[in-house]
Short mmCIF file of C-alpha atoms in Angstrom, two decimals:
data_model
loop_
_atom_site.label_atom_id
_atom_site.label_comp_id
_atom_site.label_asym_id
_atom_site.label_seq_id
_atom_site.Cartn_x
_atom_site.Cartn_y
_atom_site.Cartn_z
CA MET A 74 -8.18 -6.49 12.13
CA ILE A 75 -9.23 -8.79 9.29
CA PRO A 76 -12.95 -9.61 9.64
CA VAL A 77 -13.67 -13.27 8.95
CA GLU A 78 -15.57 -13.84 5.71
CA GLY A 79 -18.58 -16.12 5.32
CA VAL A 80 -19.65 -16.35 8.96
CA GLU A 81 -22.48 -13.83 9.16
CA ASP A 82 -25.23 -14.90 11.59
CA GLN A 83 -23.47 -18.21 12.34
CA LYS A 84 -22.90 -19.39 15.90
CA ILE A 85 -19.20 -20.17 16.18
CA ALA A 86 -17.30 -21.43 19.21
CA VAL A 87 -13.75 -20.44 20.13
CA LEU A 88 -11.61 -22.72 22.30
CA GLY A 89 -8.69 -21.08 24.12
CA LEU A 90 -8.74 -17.41 25.15
CA GLY A 91 -5.11 -16.43 24.98
CA ARG A 92 -3.81 -13.80 22.56
CA SER A 93 -4.80 -15.65 19.37
CA GLY A 94 -8.12 -16.83 20.81
CA LYS A 95 -9.25 -13.33 21.76
CA ALA A 96 -8.15 -11.95 18.40
CA THR A 97 -10.04 -14.75 16.64
CA ALA A 98 -13.19 -14.05 18.62
CA ALA A 99 -13.01 -10.35 17.73
CA ALA A 100 -12.43 -11.06 14.02
CA LEU A 101 -15.35 -13.51 13.94
CA ALA A 102 -17.62 -10.95 15.62
CA ALA A 103 -16.47 -8.31 13.12
CA GLY A 104 -17.53 -10.70 10.36
CA GLY A 105 -21.02 -10.94 11.83
CA ALA A 106 -20.72 -14.24 13.73
CA GLN A 107 -22.35 -14.96 17.07
CA VAL A 108 -19.33 -15.96 19.13
CA VAL A 109 -19.26 -18.19 22.19
CA ALA A 110 -16.02 -19.17 23.89
CA TRP A 111 -14.46 -21.55 26.39
CA ASP A 112 -11.11 -21.87 28.16
CA ASP A 113 -9.99 -24.45 30.72
CA GLY A 114 -8.65 -21.70 32.99
CA VAL A 115 -11.14 -20.32 35.53
CA ASP A 116 -9.40 -16.95 35.76
CA THR A 117 -9.13 -16.69 31.97
CA ARG A 118 -12.85 -17.34 31.59
CA ALA A 119 -13.66 -14.74 34.23
CA ALA A 120 -11.48 -12.15 32.48
CA ALA A 121 -13.17 -12.88 29.15
CA GLU A 122 -16.63 -12.49 30.66
CA ALA A 123 -15.55 -9.20 32.22
CA GLU A 124 -14.61 -8.03 28.72
CA GLY A 125 -18.12 -8.82 27.49
CA MET A 126 -17.44 -12.17 25.83
CA ARG A 127 -20.11 -14.87 26.03
CA VAL A 128 -18.52 -17.86 27.79
CA LEU A 129 -20.21 -21.23 27.31
CA ASP A 130 -19.17 -24.55 28.87
CA LEU A 131 -18.32 -26.53 25.73
CA THR A 132 -17.70 -29.67 27.74
CA ARG A 133 -21.49 -29.97 28.07
CA ASP A 134 -23.51 -31.58 25.26
CA ASP A 135 -26.33 -29.05 25.55
CA ALA A 136 -23.92 -26.18 24.80
CA TRP A 137 -23.49 -27.30 21.18
CA HIS A 138 -26.96 -26.50 19.90
CA GLY A 139 -26.65 -24.41 16.73
CA ILE A 140 -22.85 -24.26 16.69
CA SER A 141 -21.57 -24.47 13.10
CA MET A 142 -17.80 -24.37 13.69
CA LEU A 143 -15.19 -24.69 16.43
CA VAL A 144 -12.05 -22.54 16.15
CA THR A 145 -9.21 -23.68 18.39
CA SER A 146 -5.95 -22.09 19.49
CA PRO A 147 -2.83 -23.80 18.05
CA GLY A 148 -1.38 -24.91 21.39
CA ILE A 149 -4.36 -27.16 22.16
CA PRO A 150 -3.90 -30.79 20.99
CA HIS A 151 -6.40 -31.76 18.32
CA LEU A 152 -5.22 -35.31 17.57
CA TYR A 153 -2.06 -36.47 19.39
CA PRO A 154 -1.26 -37.41 22.09
CA LYS A 155 -5.07 -37.20 22.30
CA PRO A 156 -7.62 -34.57 21.31
CA HIS A 157 -8.74 -32.02 23.87
CA PRO A 158 -12.17 -33.12 25.17
CA VAL A 159 -13.92 -30.15 23.54
CA ILE A 160 -12.31 -30.90 20.17
CA ALA A 161 -13.19 -34.59 20.54
CA LYS A 162 -16.78 -33.55 21.17
CA ALA A 163 -16.80 -31.42 18.01
CA TYR A 164 -15.51 -34.38 15.98
CA ALA A 165 -18.21 -36.63 17.44
CA LEU A 166 -20.94 -34.10 16.62
CA GLY A 167 -19.65 -33.49 13.08
CA VAL A 168 -18.78 -29.84 13.80
CA PRO A 169 -15.87 -28.60 11.60
CA VAL A 170 -12.72 -27.59 13.47
CA ASP A 171 -10.43 -24.82 12.20
CA ASN A 172 -7.86 -22.35 13.50
CA ASP A 173 -7.05 -18.69 12.94
CA ILE A 174 -4.66 -19.50 10.07
CA GLY A 175 -7.44 -21.20 8.13
CA LEU A 176 -9.76 -18.25 8.78
CA PHE A 177 -7.07 -15.82 7.62
CA PHE A 178 -6.53 -17.54 4.28
CA ARG A 179 -10.25 -17.66 3.57
CA SER A 180 -10.74 -14.00 4.54
CA TYR A 181 -7.66 -12.00 3.50
CA ALA A 182 -8.68 -11.51 -0.14
CA THR A 183 -11.75 -9.29 -0.61
CA ALA A 184 -13.69 -7.68 -3.46
CA GLY A 185 -11.75 -4.46 -2.75
CA TRP A 186 -8.68 -6.02 -4.34
CA ASP A 187 -10.23 -5.38 -7.77
CA ALA A 188 -9.25 -1.73 -7.40
CA PHE A 189 -5.57 -2.49 -6.65
CA ASP A 190 -2.87 -2.05 -9.30
CA ARG A 191 -0.83 -4.90 -7.79
CA PRO A 192 -2.54 -7.73 -5.89
CA PRO A 193 -1.26 -8.36 -2.36
CA ARG A 194 0.86 -11.46 -1.80
CA VAL A 195 1.38 -13.84 1.13
CA ILE A 196 4.71 -15.51 1.92
CA ALA A 197 4.41 -18.31 4.50
CA VAL A 198 7.48 -19.77 6.21
CA THR A 199 7.67 -23.05 8.09
CA GLY A 200 10.43 -25.44 9.18
CA SER A 201 12.06 -26.79 12.33
CA ASN A 202 14.79 -24.20 12.83
CA GLY A 203 15.34 -20.72 11.49
CA LYS A 204 11.77 -19.93 10.50
CA SER A 205 11.51 -16.91 12.82
CA THR A 206 14.77 -15.43 11.55
CA THR A 207 13.82 -16.17 7.94
CA THR A 208 10.39 -14.57 8.40
CA ALA A 209 11.83 -11.47 10.05
CA LEU A 210 14.56 -11.21 7.41
CA ILE A 211 12.07 -11.38 4.53
CA HIS A 212 9.97 -8.70 6.23
CA HIS A 213 13.07 -6.54 6.78
CA ILE A 214 14.17 -6.85 3.15
CA LEU A 215 10.72 -5.96 1.83
CA ARG A 216 10.44 -2.96 4.13
CA THR A 217 13.98 -1.77 3.31
CA CYS A 218 13.16 -2.04 -0.41
CA GLY A 219 10.04 0.09 0.01
CA ARG A 220 7.40 -2.63 -0.36
CA PRO A 221 4.34 -2.39 1.89
CA THR A 222 4.58 -5.34 4.27
CA GLN A 223 3.24 -6.84 7.48
CA MET A 224 4.57 -9.73 9.56
CA GLY A 225 2.59 -12.11 11.75
CA GLY A 226 1.54 -15.63 12.62
CA ASN A 227 3.82 -17.43 15.06
CA ILE A 228 5.92 -14.26 15.36
CA GLY A 229 4.73 -10.75 16.12
CA THR A 230 1.08 -10.05 15.37
CA GLY A 231 -1.63 -12.72 15.27
CA VAL A 232 -2.86 -13.22 11.70
CA LEU A 233 -6.38 -11.92 12.28
CA SER A 234 -5.01 -8.83 14.03
CA LEU A 235 -3.16 -7.76 10.88
CA ASP A 236 -4.50 -4.78 8.96
CA PRO A 237 -6.57 -5.31 5.81
CA ALA A 238 -4.51 -5.53 2.63
CA GLN A 239 -2.93 -2.57 0.87
CA ASP A 240 -2.16 -2.25 -2.84
CA GLY A 241 0.97 -4.31 -3.57
CA GLU A 242 1.47 -5.40 0.03
CA VAL A 243 3.34 -8.57 1.01
CA VAL A 244 2.29 -10.30 4.24
CA VAL A 245 4.99 -12.55 5.71
CA LEU A 246 3.80 -15.31 8.06
CA GLU A 247 5.73 -17.68 10.28
CA LEU A 248 3.71 -20.87 10.66
CA SER A 249 4.40 -23.67 13.13
CA SER A 250 3.44 -27.30 12.60
CA TYR A 251 0.62 -26.78 15.11
CA GLN A 252 -0.80 -24.08 12.83
CA THR A 253 -0.37 -25.84 9.48
CA ASP A 254 -1.65 -29.18 10.74
CA LEU A 255 -5.23 -28.06 11.37
CA ALA A 256 -5.88 -25.05 9.09
CA ARG A 257 -8.67 -25.82 6.62
CA ALA A 258 -7.32 -23.28 4.11
CA LEU A 259 -3.62 -22.83 3.28
CA THR A 260 -3.10 -20.78 0.13
CA PRO A 261 0.10 -18.69 0.29
CA ASP A 262 1.56 -17.27 -2.91
CA VAL A 263 5.05 -18.31 -1.80
CA ALA A 264 5.65 -21.16 0.68
CA VAL A 265 9.03 -21.74 2.35
CA LEU A 266 10.40 -24.84 4.14
CA THR A 267 13.70 -24.01 5.83
CA ASN A 268 14.65 -27.49 7.10
CA LEU A 269 13.32 -30.41 9.09
CA SER A 270 14.59 -32.05 12.29
CA PRO A 271 12.76 -33.98 15.04
CA ASP A 272 10.61 -31.71 17.22
CA HIS A 273 7.12 -31.71 18.74
CA LEU A 274 6.97 -35.44 18.09
CA ASP A 275 4.37 -36.05 20.81
CA ARG A 276 1.96 -33.68 19.05
CA HIS A 277 2.41 -35.44 15.71
CA ALA A 278 2.94 -39.09 16.77
CA GLY A 279 6.46 -39.16 15.34
CA LEU A 280 8.61 -37.61 12.65
CA GLY A 281 6.34 -38.75 9.82
CA GLY A 282 3.35 -36.93 11.31
CA TYR A 283 5.48 -33.85 11.95
CA PHE A 284 6.62 -33.76 8.32
CA ALA A 285 3.06 -34.33 7.13
CA ALA A 286 1.94 -31.25 9.08
CA LYS A 287 4.64 -29.14 7.41
CA ARG A 288 3.87 -30.62 3.98
CA ARG A 289 0.25 -29.41 4.15
CA LEU A 290 1.45 -25.85 3.54
CA PHE A 291 2.58 -26.93 0.06
CA ALA A 292 0.00 -29.58 -0.76
CA GLU A 293 -3.31 -28.02 0.31
CA GLY A 294 -3.40 -24.86 -1.77
CA GLY A 295 -0.56 -25.19 -4.25
CA PRO A 296 1.59 -22.03 -3.88
CA ASP A 297 2.75 -20.22 -7.01
CA ARG A 298 6.34 -20.66 -5.79
CA ALA A 299 7.83 -23.14 -3.32
CA VAL A 300 11.21 -22.51 -1.65
CA ILE A 301 12.46 -25.83 -0.27
CA GLY A 302 15.51 -26.57 1.87
CA ILE A 303 16.87 -29.86 0.54
CA ASP A 304 19.60 -30.61 3.08
CA GLU A 305 17.38 -33.29 4.64
CA PRO A 306 15.68 -36.22 2.85
CA GLU A 307 12.20 -34.85 3.55
CA GLY A 308 12.95 -31.57 1.79
CA LEU A 309 14.48 -33.33 -1.18
CA TYR A 310 11.41 -35.56 -1.37
CA LEU A 311 9.02 -32.61 -1.15
CA ALA A 312 10.84 -30.67 -3.87
CA GLY A 313 10.63 -33.73 -6.11
CA GLN A 314 6.93 -34.10 -5.43
CA LEU A 315 6.14 -30.49 -6.28
CA ALA A 316 8.21 -30.14 -9.45
CA THR A 317 6.66 -31.43 -12.68
CA SER A 318 10.02 -31.62 -14.49
CA PRO A 319 13.69 -30.62 -14.03
CA ALA A 320 12.83 -27.38 -15.84
CA ASP A 321 10.02 -26.44 -13.40
CA ASP A 322 11.13 -23.14 -11.85
CA ARG A 323 8.12 -22.96 -9.54
CA VAL A 324 10.33 -24.88 -7.08
CA ILE A 325 13.44 -23.11 -5.79
CA ARG A 326 15.81 -25.51 -4.06
CA ILE A 327 18.04 -24.06 -1.34
CA SER A 328 21.00 -25.45 0.60
CA ALA A 329 23.51 -24.41 3.25
CA GLY A 330 26.48 -26.37 1.94
CA GLN A 331 25.61 -28.18 -1.28
CA LYS A 332 26.45 -26.69 -4.66
CA LEU A 333 23.18 -26.60 -6.60
CA ASP A 334 24.21 -25.62 -10.12
CA ARG A 335 21.74 -27.82 -11.98
CA GLY A 336 18.00 -27.57 -12.36
CA ALA A 337 15.72 -24.65 -13.08
CA TRP A 338 16.29 -22.40 -10.04
CA SER A 339 18.44 -22.78 -6.95
CA VAL A 340 20.04 -20.73 -4.18
CA PHE A 341 22.83 -22.07 -2.01
CA ALA A 342 25.55 -20.93 0.39
CA ARG A 343 29.09 -22.35 0.47
CA LYS A 344 32.15 -21.01 2.27
CA GLY A 345 30.29 -17.84 3.19
CA PHE A 346 29.01 -16.96 -0.29
CA LEU A 347 25.39 -17.08 -1.45
CA SER A 348 24.89 -18.02 -5.11
CA GLU A 349 21.78 -17.96 -7.27
CA TYR A 350 21.60 -20.24 -10.31
CA ARG A 351 18.98 -20.18 -13.07
CA LYS A 352 18.96 -22.93 -15.70
CA GLY A 353 22.51 -23.94 -14.85
CA ARG A 354 23.98 -20.43 -14.96
CA GLN A 355 25.00 -18.25 -12.02
CA VAL A 356 23.05 -14.99 -12.01
CA ALA A 357 24.03 -13.51 -8.61
CA SER A 358 26.49 -13.89 -5.74
CA ILE A 359 26.60 -12.30 -2.26
CA ASP A 360 29.39 -12.39 0.32
CA LEU A 361 27.65 -13.25 3.60
CA ARG A 362 30.78 -13.32 5.76
CA GLU A 363 30.51 -9.66 6.77
CA VAL A 364 26.76 -9.69 7.41
CA LYS A 365 26.88 -9.37 11.20
CA GLY A 366 23.22 -10.14 11.76
CA LEU A 367 23.53 -13.57 10.09
CA PRO A 368 26.50 -15.44 11.60
CA GLY A 369 27.16 -19.10 10.83
CA ALA A 370 26.03 -21.68 8.29
CA HIS A 371 22.55 -22.00 9.80
CA ASN A 372 21.95 -18.29 9.28
CA HIS A 373 23.34 -18.58 5.77
CA GLN A 374 20.58 -21.12 5.13
CA ASN A 375 18.09 -18.56 6.44
CA ALA A 376 19.62 -15.99 4.09
CA CYS A 377 19.17 -18.35 1.14
CA ALA A 378 15.51 -18.93 2.01
CA ALA A 379 14.79 -15.22 2.45
CA TYR A 380 16.69 -14.32 -0.71
CA ALA A 381 14.73 -16.88 -2.76
CA ALA A 382 11.39 -15.72 -1.36
CA CYS A 383 12.17 -12.08 -2.09
CA ARG A 384 13.34 -12.90 -5.61
CA SER A 385 9.99 -14.65 -6.06
CA VAL A 386 8.17 -11.36 -5.51
CA GLY A 387 10.38 -9.42 -7.87
CA LEU A 388 13.18 -7.89 -5.78
CA ALA A 389 16.63 -7.41 -7.33
CA PRO A 390 19.75 -9.17 -5.96
CA ARG A 391 21.64 -5.97 -5.17
CA ASP A 392 18.68 -4.57 -3.22
CA ILE A 393 18.41 -7.78 -1.21
CA GLU A 394 22.15 -7.72 -0.51
CA ALA A 395 21.99 -4.15 0.79
CA ALA A 396 19.11 -5.09 3.10
CA PHE A 397 21.07 -8.06 4.49
CA HIS A 398 23.67 -5.68 5.92
CA SER A 399 21.12 -3.65 7.90
CA PHE A 400 19.47 -6.71 9.46
CA ALA A 401 20.20 -6.78 13.19
CA GLY A 402 19.02 -10.34 13.82
CA LEU A 403 16.40 -11.52 16.28
CA PRO A 404 16.64 -11.66 20.06
CA HIS A 405 17.68 -15.05 21.46
CA ARG A 406 18.85 -16.35 18.06
CA SER A 407 22.66 -16.07 17.73
CA GLN A 408 22.23 -12.55 19.09
CA LEU A 409 25.47 -10.71 19.82
CA ILE A 410 24.91 -9.17 23.25
CA ALA A 411 28.27 -7.57 23.94
CA GLU A 412 32.00 -7.61 23.25
CA ARG A 413 34.05 -7.16 26.41
CA ASP A 414 37.86 -7.38 26.65
CA GLY A 415 38.01 -9.25 23.36
CA VAL A 416 35.29 -11.74 24.39
CA ARG A 417 31.97 -11.98 22.54
CA TYR A 418 28.77 -12.88 24.39
CA VAL A 419 26.11 -14.51 22.23
CA ASN A 420 22.52 -15.29 23.26
CA ASP A 421 21.03 -18.28 21.42
CA SER A 422 18.44 -19.19 24.06
CA LYS A 423 16.12 -20.30 21.22
CA ALA A 424 18.47 -23.28 20.67
CA THR A 425 16.19 -25.59 22.63
CA ASN A 426 17.00 -28.82 20.77
CA VAL A 427 20.09 -30.68 19.59
CA ASP A 428 19.80 -29.59 15.96
CA SER A 429 19.61 -25.87 16.68
CA ALA A 430 22.37 -26.09 19.30
CA ALA A 431 24.59 -27.91 16.78
CA LYS A 432 24.15 -25.05 14.33
CA ALA A 433 25.14 -22.53 16.99
CA LEU A 434 28.22 -24.55 17.96
CA GLN A 435 29.35 -24.57 14.33
CA ALA A 436 29.00 -20.81 13.97
CA PHE A 437 31.79 -19.77 16.35
CA GLN A 438 35.38 -20.64 17.31
CA LYS A 439 36.83 -20.99 20.83
CA ILE A 440 33.51 -21.39 22.61
CA ARG A 441 32.70 -21.17 26.31
CA TRP A 442 29.45 -23.09 25.99
CA ILE A 443 26.61 -22.52 28.45
CA ALA A 444 24.00 -25.28 28.19
CA GLY A 445 21.30 -26.90 30.27
CA GLY A 446 17.73 -26.68 31.40
CA LEU A 447 15.07 -29.33 30.97
CA GLY A 448 16.56 -31.87 28.57
CA LYS A 449 14.51 -33.39 25.77
CA ASP A 450 14.19 -37.04 24.76
CA GLY A 451 17.53 -38.38 23.57
CA GLY A 452 19.60 -35.89 25.56
CA ILE A 453 22.53 -34.18 23.85
CA ALA A 454 24.61 -37.17 22.76
CA GLY A 455 23.93 -36.08 19.17
CA LEU A 456 26.09 -33.01 19.74
CA SER A 457 29.31 -35.03 20.08
CA PRO A 458 30.48 -34.30 16.49
CA PHE A 459 30.12 -30.54 17.07
CA LEU A 460 32.14 -30.06 20.27
CA ALA A 461 35.58 -29.53 18.73
CA ASN A 462 35.31 -25.74 19.11
CA VAL A 463 34.22 -25.94 22.76
CA ALA A 464 36.99 -24.93 25.18
CA LYS A 465 34.73 -25.70 28.14
CA ALA A 466 31.06 -26.42 28.84
CA TYR A 467 29.24 -24.73 31.72
CA LEU A 468 26.20 -26.89 32.45
CA PHE A 469 23.30 -25.70 34.58
CA GLY A 470 19.79 -26.60 35.62
CA HIS A 471 17.75 -29.78 35.81
CA SER A 472 19.63 -31.85 33.21
CA ALA A 473 23.16 -30.58 33.85
CA ARG A 474 24.43 -33.87 35.30
CA ASP A 475 22.86 -35.92 32.52
CA PHE A 476 24.45 -33.62 29.93
CA ALA A 477 27.84 -34.00 31.62
CA LEU A 478 27.70 -37.75 31.01
CA GLU A 479 26.99 -37.22 27.32
CA ILE A 480 29.75 -34.84 26.22
CA GLY A 481 32.67 -37.23 26.53
CA GLN A 482 36.06 -35.67 27.24
CA THR A 483 34.92 -32.07 26.75
CA PRO A 484 36.02 -30.05 29.83
CA HIS A 485 32.98 -29.08 31.84
CA GLU A 486 31.64 -27.82 35.15
CA ILE A 487 28.18 -28.19 36.69
CA PHE A 488 26.17 -25.33 38.21
CA GLU A 489 22.74 -24.96 39.73
CA THR A 490 21.83 -21.69 38.01
CA LEU A 491 22.53 -19.64 34.90
CA ASP A 492 23.93 -16.85 37.09
CA GLN A 493 26.69 -19.14 38.33
CA ALA A 494 27.46 -20.48 34.86
CA VAL A 495 27.76 -17.01 33.31
CA ALA A 496 29.99 -15.76 36.13
CA ALA A 497 32.33 -18.74 35.74
CA ALA A 498 32.46 -18.53 31.94
CA ALA A 499 33.16 -14.79 32.02
CA SER A 500 35.94 -15.17 34.61
CA GLU A 501 37.70 -17.87 32.54
CA ALA A 502 37.14 -16.45 29.03
CA GLU A 503 40.17 -15.20 27.11
CA THR A 504 40.58 -12.80 24.21
CA GLY A 505 39.05 -14.35 21.09
CA ASP A 506 36.60 -16.55 23.01
CA THR A 507 32.83 -16.57 22.53
CA VAL A 508 30.64 -17.13 25.58
CA LEU A 509 27.67 -18.84 23.95
CA LEU A 510 24.30 -19.58 25.54
CA ALA A 511 22.95 -22.46 23.42
CA PRO A 512 21.05 -24.55 25.99
CA ALA A 513 20.02 -27.57 23.86
CA ALA A 514 17.13 -27.91 26.32
CA ALA A 515 13.77 -26.45 27.22
CA SER A 516 13.66 -23.65 29.77
CA PHE A 517 10.79 -24.86 31.93
CA ASP A 518 12.86 -26.06 34.89
CA GLN A 519 13.75 -22.47 35.85
CA TYR A 520 12.07 -20.11 33.35
CA PRO A 521 8.58 -19.83 31.84
CA ASN A 522 9.98 -19.71 28.28
CA PHE A 523 13.20 -19.38 26.30
CA GLU A 524 12.70 -15.61 25.99
CA LYS A 525 12.89 -15.11 29.76
CA ARG A 526 16.00 -17.28 29.89
CA GLY A 527 17.61 -15.22 27.14
CA GLU A 528 16.63 -11.96 28.81
CA HIS A 529 18.23 -13.15 32.05
CA PHE A 530 21.43 -14.06 30.20
CA THR A 531 21.45 -10.62 28.56
CA ALA A 532 21.01 -8.90 31.93
CA LEU A 533 23.80 -10.96 33.46
CA VAL A 534 26.16 -10.03 30.61
CA GLN A 535 25.26 -6.37 30.91
CA ASP A 536 25.95 -6.53 34.64
CA LEU A 537 29.49 -7.70 33.85
CA ASP A 538 30.22 -4.28 32.38
CA GLN A 539 29.28 -2.69 35.69
CA ALA A 540 31.34 -5.05 37.84
#
């Protein structure tokens, strides 16, 4: 646990008592704060009280006497579509609102660092797609190369549940737009933007607000090094804003397709090869085609981002390359589940939007595509340019019929459930095919989250071996 600094004897309220909320309350108490808490769920409040937490109804005006700060969980709206009533009350009363990410950045560094030979570092990763894989890959490379490291944030451990810093340690954080938008302190040593595509637009009142939330990671604290994906206009704009001149190597531009052989420092992937350029000269090259844990151009972009971040903290190219080959990938993200009778089964349940599904569809040939669930605004018409490799689509769930109308002449069949779609795809698949779960939709029509959907797909594939 990382005790929160600067809160001794202050009365601080915590809104939301899920995993991050409970961890935040404990870290505040460890820092000497008097913690009160509230959650909209009756059962959640009862469980918290049973654990000894002081629950206070923050919807009441008289509950706010003496409260100096409100700390909210990231999933609770603080501005759009409208602020949660408790957060709105804090704004009206002039009470500062923060989240666990802000508390982490103000508390991670301590006086004990003076005794370290090498100061700890923080690498923070954000973006629309690939940030979990990039975060896990950076952590894997650091660990494989013998650097002390922890991973947390939107993946793995909550930030305030991490251990206090070690000499020379590198903490790798995945940060969502919900987390970066509200944090009052954002001071990573290395900040990474993988890419940007429309997502969570209701929480940010449009793409501009969404980008602004991501941009805060780079603008608020000024990282020593910024790794920026420039394959979208927003990334190109951000890189231009941060660099003071073409020779400014504090900005590393990355791309999954463009040749970036000009400028101070760049890393790009083309035709399966990663290249690093410094001041117009190539200094390293890695063949990514045989790295099984990173299939497809979208994962090559993740590799570029991770490579650049690890180079920023002093790792050598050949050590990074060796670590690439031992990376197994993350569950539900282009995860190879099985190979059966010459057919590969790939679980990309995390592909919940058009952009991430498009990347998955470009990563494989001869695809038996399983898609469906609860469709998002705009449907899947945007996938039309990426369907050339699809032999047949197996559409299931709430939006299956809508999806069928949007995929043109692509052969398809409609099913009620994932079980039926997997059975049909497996029975029709031929040697060399890939049965790919890339839903392009949310899971909430039939599953509580994309993880459960991916786990079900994995179980169904494993059952095929027993049939």
